[in-house]
PDB file of C-alpha atoms and ligand atoms in Angstrom:
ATOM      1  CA  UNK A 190      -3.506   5.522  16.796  1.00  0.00           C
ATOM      2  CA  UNK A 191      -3.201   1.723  16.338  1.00  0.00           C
ATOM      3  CA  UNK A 192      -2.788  -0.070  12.702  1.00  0.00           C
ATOM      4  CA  UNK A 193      -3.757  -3.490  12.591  1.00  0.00           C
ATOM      5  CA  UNK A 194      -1.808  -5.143   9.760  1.00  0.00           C
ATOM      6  CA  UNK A 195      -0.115  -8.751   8.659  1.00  0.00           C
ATOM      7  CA  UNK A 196       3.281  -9.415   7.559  1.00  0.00           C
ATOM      8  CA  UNK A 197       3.982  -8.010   3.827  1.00  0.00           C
ATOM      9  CA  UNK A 198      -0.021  -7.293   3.051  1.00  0.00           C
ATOM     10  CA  UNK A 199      -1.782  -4.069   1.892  1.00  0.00           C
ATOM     11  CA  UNK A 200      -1.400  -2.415   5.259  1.00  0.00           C
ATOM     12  CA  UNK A 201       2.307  -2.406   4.663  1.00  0.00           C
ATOM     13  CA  UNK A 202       1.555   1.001   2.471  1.00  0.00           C
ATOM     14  CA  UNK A 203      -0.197   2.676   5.504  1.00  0.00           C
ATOM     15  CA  UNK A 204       2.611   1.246   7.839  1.00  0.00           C
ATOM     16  CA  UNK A 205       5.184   2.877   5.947  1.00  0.00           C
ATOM     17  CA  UNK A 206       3.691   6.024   5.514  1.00  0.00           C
ATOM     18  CA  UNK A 207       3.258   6.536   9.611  1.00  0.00           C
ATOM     19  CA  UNK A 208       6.975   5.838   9.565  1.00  0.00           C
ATOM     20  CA  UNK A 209       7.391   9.062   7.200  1.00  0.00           C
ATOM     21  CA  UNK A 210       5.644  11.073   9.561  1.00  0.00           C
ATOM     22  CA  UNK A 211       6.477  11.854  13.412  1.00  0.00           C
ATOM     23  CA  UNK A 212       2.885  10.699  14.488  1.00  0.00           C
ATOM     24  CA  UNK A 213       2.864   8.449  17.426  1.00  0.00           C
ATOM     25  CA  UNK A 214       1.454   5.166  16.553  1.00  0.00           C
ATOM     26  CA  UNK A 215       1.091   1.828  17.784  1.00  0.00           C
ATOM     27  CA  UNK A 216       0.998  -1.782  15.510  1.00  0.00           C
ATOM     28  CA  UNK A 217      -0.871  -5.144  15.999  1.00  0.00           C
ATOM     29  CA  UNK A 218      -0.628  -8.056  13.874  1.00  0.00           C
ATOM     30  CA  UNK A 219      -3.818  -9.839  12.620  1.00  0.00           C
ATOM     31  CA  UNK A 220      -3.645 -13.585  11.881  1.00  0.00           C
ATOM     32  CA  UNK A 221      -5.803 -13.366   8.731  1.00  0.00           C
ATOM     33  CA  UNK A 222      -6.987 -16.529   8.872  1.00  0.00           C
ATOM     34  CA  UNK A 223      -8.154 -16.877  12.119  1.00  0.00           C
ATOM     35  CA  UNK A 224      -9.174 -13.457  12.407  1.00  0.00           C
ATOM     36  CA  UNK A 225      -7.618 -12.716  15.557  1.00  0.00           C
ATOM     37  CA  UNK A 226      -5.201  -9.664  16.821  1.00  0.00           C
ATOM     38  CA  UNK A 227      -1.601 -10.609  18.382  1.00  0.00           C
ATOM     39  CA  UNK A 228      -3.404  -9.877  22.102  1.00  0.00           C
ATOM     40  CA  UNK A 229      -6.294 -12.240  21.212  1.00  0.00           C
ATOM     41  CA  UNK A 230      -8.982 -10.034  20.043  1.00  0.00           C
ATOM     42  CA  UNK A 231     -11.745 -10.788  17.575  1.00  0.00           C
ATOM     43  CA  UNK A 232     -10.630  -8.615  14.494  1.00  0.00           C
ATOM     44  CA  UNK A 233     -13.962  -8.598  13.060  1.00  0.00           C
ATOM     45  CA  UNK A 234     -15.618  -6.825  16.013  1.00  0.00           C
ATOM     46  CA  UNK A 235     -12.803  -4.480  15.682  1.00  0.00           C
ATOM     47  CA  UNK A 236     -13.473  -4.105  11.524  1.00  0.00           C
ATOM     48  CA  UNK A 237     -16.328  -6.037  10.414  1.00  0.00           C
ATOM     49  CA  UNK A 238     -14.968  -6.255   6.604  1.00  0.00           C
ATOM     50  CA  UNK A 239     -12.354  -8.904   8.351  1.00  0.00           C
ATOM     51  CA  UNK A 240      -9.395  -7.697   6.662  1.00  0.00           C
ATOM     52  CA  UNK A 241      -6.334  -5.400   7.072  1.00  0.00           C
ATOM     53  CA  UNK A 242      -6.038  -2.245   7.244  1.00  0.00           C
ATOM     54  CA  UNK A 243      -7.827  -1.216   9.864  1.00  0.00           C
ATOM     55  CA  UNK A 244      -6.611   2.321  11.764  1.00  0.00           C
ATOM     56  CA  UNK A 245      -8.077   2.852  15.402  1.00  0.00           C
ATOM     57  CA  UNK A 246      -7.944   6.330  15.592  1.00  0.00           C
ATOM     58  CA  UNK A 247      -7.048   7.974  18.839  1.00  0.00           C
ATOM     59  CA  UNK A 248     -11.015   8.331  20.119  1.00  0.00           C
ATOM     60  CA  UNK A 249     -11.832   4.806  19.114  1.00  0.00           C
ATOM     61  CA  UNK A 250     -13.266   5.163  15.824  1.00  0.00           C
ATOM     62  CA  UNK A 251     -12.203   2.601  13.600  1.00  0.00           C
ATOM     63  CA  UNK A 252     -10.651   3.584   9.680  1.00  0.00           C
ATOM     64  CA  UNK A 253     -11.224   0.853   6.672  1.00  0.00           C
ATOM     65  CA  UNK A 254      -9.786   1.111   3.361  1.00  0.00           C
ATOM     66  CA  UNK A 255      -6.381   2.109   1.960  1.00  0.00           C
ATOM     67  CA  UNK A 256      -7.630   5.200   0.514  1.00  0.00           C
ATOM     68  CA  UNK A 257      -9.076   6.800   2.811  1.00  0.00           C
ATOM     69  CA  UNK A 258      -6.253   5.985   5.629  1.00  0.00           C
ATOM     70  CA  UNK A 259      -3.516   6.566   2.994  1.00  0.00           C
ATOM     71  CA  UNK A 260      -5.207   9.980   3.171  1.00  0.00           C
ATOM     72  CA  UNK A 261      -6.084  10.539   6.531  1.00  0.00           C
ATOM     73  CA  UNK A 262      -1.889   9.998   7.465  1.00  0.00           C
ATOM     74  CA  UNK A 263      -0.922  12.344   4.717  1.00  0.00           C
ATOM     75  CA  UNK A 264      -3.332  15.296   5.709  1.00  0.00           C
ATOM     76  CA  UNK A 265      -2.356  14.544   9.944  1.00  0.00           C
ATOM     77  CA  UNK A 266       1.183  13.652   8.934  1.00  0.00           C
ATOM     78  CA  UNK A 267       0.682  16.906   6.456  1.00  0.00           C
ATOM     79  CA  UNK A 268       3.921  15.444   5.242  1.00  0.00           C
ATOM     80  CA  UNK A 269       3.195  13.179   2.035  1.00  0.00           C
ATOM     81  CA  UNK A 270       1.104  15.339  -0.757  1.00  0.00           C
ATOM     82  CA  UNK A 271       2.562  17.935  -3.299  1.00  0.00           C
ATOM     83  CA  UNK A 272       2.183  21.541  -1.699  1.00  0.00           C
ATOM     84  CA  UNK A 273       0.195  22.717  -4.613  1.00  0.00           C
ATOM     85  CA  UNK A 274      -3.526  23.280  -5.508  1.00  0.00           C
ATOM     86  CA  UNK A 275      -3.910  20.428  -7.640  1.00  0.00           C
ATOM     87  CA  UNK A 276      -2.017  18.074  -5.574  1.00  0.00           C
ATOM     88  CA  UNK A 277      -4.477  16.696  -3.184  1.00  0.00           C
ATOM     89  CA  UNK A 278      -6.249  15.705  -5.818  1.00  0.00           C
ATOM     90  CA  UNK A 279      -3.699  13.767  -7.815  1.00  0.00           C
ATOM     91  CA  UNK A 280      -2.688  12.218  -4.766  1.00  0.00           C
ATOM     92  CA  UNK A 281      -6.200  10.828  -5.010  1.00  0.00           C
ATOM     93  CA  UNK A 282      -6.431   9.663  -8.336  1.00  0.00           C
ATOM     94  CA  UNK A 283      -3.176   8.033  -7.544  1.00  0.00           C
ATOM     95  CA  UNK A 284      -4.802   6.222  -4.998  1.00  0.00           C
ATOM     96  CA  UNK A 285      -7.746   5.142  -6.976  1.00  0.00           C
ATOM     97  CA  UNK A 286      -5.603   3.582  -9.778  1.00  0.00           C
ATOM     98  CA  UNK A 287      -3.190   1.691  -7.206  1.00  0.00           C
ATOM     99  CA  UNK A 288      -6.468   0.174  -5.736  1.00  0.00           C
ATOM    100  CA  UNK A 289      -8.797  -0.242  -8.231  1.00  0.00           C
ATOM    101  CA  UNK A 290      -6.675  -0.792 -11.396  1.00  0.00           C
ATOM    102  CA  UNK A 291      -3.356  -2.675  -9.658  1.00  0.00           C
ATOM    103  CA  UNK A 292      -4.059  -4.330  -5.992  1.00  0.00           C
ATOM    104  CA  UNK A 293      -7.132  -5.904  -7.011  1.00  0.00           C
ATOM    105  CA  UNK A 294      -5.572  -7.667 -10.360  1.00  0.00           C
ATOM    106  CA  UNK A 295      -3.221  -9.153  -7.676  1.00  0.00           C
ATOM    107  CA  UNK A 296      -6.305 -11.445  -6.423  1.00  0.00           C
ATOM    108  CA  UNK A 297      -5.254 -14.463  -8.393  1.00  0.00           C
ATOM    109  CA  UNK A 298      -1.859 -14.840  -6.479  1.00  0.00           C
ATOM    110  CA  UNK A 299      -3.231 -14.677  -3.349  1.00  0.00           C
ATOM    111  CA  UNK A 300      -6.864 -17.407  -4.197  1.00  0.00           C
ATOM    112  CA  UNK A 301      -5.913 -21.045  -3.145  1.00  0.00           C
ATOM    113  CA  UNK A 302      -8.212 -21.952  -6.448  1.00  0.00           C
ATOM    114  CA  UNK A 303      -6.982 -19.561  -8.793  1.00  0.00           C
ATOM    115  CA  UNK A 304      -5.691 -21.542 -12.262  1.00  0.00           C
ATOM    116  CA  UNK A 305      -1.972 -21.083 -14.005  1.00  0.00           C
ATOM    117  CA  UNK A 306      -4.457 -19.240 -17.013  1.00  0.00           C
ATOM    118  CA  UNK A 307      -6.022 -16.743 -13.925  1.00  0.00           C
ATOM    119  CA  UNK A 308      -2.526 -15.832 -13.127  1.00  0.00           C
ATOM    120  CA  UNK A 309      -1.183 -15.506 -16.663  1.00  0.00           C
ATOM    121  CA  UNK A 310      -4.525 -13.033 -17.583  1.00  0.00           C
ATOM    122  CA  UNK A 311      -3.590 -11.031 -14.505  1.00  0.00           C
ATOM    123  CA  UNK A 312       0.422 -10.556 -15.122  1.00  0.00           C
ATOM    124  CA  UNK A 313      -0.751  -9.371 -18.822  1.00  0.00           C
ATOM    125  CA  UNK A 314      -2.880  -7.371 -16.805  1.00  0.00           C
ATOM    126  CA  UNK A 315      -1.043  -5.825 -14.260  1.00  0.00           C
ATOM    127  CA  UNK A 316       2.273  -5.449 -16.957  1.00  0.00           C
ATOM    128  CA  UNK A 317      -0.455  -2.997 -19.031  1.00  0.00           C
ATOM    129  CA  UNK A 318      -1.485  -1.020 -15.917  1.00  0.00           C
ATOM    130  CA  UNK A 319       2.028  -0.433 -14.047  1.00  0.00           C
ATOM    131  CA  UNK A 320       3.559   0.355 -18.104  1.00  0.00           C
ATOM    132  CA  UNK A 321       1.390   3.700 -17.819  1.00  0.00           C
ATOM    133  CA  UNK A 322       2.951   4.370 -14.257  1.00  0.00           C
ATOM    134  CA  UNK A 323       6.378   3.080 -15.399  1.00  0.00           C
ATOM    135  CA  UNK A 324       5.951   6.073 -18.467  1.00  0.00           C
ATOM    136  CA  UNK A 325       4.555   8.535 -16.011  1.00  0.00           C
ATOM    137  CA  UNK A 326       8.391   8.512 -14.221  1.00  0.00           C
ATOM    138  CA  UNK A 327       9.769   9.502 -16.828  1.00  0.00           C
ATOM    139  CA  UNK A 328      12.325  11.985 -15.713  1.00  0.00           C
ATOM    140  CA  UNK A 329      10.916  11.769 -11.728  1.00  0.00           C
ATOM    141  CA  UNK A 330      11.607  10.329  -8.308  1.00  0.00           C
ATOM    142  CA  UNK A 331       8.121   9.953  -7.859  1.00  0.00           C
ATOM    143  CA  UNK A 332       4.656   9.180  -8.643  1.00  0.00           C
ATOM    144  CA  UNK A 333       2.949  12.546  -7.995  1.00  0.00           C
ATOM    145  CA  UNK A 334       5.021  15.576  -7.991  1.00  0.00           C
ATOM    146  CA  UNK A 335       8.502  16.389  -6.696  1.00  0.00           C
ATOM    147  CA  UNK A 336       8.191  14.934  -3.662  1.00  0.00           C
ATOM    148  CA  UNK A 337       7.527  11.162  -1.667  1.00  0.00           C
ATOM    149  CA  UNK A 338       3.974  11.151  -1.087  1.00  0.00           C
ATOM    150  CA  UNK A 339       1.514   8.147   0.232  1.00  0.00           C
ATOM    151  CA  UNK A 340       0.749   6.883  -3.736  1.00  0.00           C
ATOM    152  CA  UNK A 341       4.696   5.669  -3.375  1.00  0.00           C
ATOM    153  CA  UNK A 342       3.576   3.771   0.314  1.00  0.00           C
ATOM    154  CA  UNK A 343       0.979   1.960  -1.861  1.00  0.00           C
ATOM    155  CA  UNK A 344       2.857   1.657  -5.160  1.00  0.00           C
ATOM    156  CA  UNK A 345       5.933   0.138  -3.345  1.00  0.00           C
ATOM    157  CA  UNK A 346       3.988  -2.472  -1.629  1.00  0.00           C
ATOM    158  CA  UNK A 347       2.360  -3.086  -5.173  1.00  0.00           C
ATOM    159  CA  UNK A 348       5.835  -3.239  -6.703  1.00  0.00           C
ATOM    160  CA  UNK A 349       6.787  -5.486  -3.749  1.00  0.00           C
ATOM    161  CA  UNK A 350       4.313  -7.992  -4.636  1.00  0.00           C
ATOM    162  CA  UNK A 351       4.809  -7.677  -8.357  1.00  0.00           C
ATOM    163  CA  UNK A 352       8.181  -9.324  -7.770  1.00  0.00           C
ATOM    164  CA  UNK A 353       7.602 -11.523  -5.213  1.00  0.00           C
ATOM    165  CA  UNK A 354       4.444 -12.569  -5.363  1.00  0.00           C
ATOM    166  CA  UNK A 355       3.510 -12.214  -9.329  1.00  0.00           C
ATOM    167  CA  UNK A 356       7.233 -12.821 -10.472  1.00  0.00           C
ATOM    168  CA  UNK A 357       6.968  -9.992 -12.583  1.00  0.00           C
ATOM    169  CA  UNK A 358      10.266  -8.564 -14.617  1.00  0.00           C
ATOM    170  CA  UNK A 359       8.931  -4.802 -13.445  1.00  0.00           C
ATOM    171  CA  UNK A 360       9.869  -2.510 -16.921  1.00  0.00           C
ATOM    172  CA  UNK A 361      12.924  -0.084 -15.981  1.00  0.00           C
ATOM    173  CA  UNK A 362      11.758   2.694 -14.635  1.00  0.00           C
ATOM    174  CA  UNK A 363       9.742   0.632 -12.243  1.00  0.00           C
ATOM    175  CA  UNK A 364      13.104  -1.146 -10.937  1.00  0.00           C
ATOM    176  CA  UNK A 365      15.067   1.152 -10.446  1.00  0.00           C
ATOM    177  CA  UNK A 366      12.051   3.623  -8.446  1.00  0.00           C
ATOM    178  CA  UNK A 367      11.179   0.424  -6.322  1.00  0.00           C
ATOM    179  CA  UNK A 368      14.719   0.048  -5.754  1.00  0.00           C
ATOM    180  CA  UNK A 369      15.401   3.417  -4.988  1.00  0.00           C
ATOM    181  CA  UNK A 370      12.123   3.004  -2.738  1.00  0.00           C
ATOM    182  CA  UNK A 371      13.108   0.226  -0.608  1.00  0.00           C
ATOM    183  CA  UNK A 372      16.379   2.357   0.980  1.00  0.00           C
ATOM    184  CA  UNK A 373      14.622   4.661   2.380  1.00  0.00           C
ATOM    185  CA  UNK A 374      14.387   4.794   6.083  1.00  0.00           C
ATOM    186  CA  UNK A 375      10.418   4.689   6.314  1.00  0.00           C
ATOM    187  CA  UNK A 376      10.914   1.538   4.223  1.00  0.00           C
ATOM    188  CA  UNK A 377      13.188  -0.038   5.987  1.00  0.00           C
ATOM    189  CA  UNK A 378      11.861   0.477   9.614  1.00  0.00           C
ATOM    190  CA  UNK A 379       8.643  -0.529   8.215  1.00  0.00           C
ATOM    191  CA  UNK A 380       9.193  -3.761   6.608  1.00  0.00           C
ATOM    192  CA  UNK A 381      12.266  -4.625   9.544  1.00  0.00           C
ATOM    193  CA  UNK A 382       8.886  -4.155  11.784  1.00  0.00           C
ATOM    194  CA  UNK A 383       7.202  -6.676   9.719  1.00  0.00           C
ATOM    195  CA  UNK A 384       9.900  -9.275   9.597  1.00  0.00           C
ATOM    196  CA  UNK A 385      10.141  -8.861   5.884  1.00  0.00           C
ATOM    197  CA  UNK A 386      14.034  -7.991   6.002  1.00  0.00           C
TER     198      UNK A 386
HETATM  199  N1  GSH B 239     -10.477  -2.647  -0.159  1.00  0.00           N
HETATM  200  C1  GSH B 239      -9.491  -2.929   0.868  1.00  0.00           C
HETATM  201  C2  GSH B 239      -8.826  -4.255   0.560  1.00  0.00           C
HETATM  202  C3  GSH B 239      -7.872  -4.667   1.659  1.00  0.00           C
HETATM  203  C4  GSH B 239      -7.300  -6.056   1.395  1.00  0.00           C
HETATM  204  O1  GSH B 239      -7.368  -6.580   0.266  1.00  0.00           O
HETATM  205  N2  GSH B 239      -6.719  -6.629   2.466  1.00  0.00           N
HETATM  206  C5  GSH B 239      -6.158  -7.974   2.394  1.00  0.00           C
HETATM  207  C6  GSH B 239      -4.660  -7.944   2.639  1.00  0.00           C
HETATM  208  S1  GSH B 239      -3.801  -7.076   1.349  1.00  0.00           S
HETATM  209  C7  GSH B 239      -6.767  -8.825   3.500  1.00  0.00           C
HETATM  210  O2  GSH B 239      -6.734  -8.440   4.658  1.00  0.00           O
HETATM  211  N3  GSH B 239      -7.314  -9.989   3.135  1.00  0.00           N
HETATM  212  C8  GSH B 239      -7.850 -10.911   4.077  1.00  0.00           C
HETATM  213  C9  GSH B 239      -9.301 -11.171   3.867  1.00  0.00           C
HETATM  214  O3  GSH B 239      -9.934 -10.526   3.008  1.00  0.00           O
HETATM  215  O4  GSH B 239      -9.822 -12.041   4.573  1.00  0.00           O
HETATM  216  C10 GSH B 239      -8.481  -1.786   0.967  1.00  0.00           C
HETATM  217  O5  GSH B 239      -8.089  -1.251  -0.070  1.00  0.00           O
HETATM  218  O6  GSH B 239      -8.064  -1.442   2.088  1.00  0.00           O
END
C-alpha cells in the first residue's frame, strides 16, 4: 500500500491511522501545485481528482476520498472502530460530519481569493459545528465509543487546522482531546514523518 499525501493536509488523518495499525505501508509526497509525486510522477494519472489522498492499494487499484480510505484502514487494520453492532456505523456518520460539515468550511483558509468576511462566516461556522462534537465528549476520550478510532485521525487533523490554520480558540473539551491527541505515538510518528514537528 502507498499513500500519497502533502505536508499537514487531509491525508494526514489517513497517515496517522496506518501508523495505529501494523499494516505495511509506504508514503509519497505530492507537490500540490504542480501535481507531481516526490519520484516525478504525474499525480493526476495516478488520481484524476488531482488531490490528496490517494491510497494505491497493494494490486494497483487506486482509493480517493477520506471516507472511504479512513474506512478501508480501519476494517484491514480491524483496529480503529468500536467492537459493537452499531459501531461501524457511527464510525461512518462520524466520518460524514468531519467531511461534509467541518473540512469543507475550512475552504476559505486555504483560497488565495477568499475575503477577511469569507473567513469570519466560516470560523462562526466551524465554532457551531465542532460545539456539537466538543458536547458529544462529554465525559469521553473519544469521538465514537470507548476506544481511538479513525473519526479521531480525521478530527485531529481538523482540530490541527482549526488552530493553526483558522486561529480558532477550540472550546474546552476540544483542547484538551486534541491535546491529549497529539501525544500519542501514531500522532507523533505521523506528523515527525511529515515534518510538522
Ligand atoms: N473530498 C476529498 C477532499 C480532499 C482534499 O480536500 N484534499 C486537499 C488537501 S486537504 C487537496 O489535495 N487539495 C489540492 C487540490 O484540490 O488541488 C476527500 O475528502 O478526500
Amino acid at each position: 500500500m502507498k499513500l500519497y499525501y502533502a505536508p499537514g493536509a487531509c491525508s494526514l488523518a489517513d497517515h496517522i491511522a496506518l501508523c495505529e495499525t501494523e499494516l505495511p505501508f509506504d508514503t509519497e509526497q505530492v507537490d500540490l501545485r504542480q501535481k507531481r509525486t516526490a519520484s516525478g510522477e504525474d499525480f493526476v494519472a495516478i488520481n484524476p481528482k488531482g488531490y490528496v489522498p490517494a491510497l494505491q492499494l497493494d494490486d494497483g487499484e487506486v482509493l480517493t476520498e477520506n471516507i472511504a480510505i479512513l474506512s478501508y484502514i480501519a476494517d484491514r487494520g480491524d483496529l480503529l472502530e468500536p467492537r459493537n453492532t452499531t459501531g461501524h456505523w457511527r464510525v461512518l456518520e462520524a466520518l460524514a460530519y468531519i467531511s461534509t460539515e467541518i473540512h469543507k468550511s475550512f475552504k476559505p483558509f486555504f483560497m488565495p481569493g477568499a475575503t477577511d468576511a469569507d473567513k469570519a462566516n466560516a470560523r462562526e461556522f466551524l465554532l457551531k459545528r465542532l460545539g456539537y462534537l466538543d458536547e458529544k465528549l462529554e465525559g469521553h476520550e473519544f469521538l465514537v465509543g470507548d476506544t481511538f478510532s479513525v473519526a479521531d485521525c480525521y478530527l485531529f487533523v481538523m482540530l490541527y487546522w482549526a488552530r493553526a490554520k483558522a486561529e480558532l480558540t477550540l472550546p474546552q473539551r476540544l483542547s484538551a482531546y486534541v491535546e491529549a491527541l497529539a501525544e500519542r505515538p501514531s500522532v507523533v510518528k505521523a506528523m515527525t514523518a511529515e515534518g510538522l514537528r
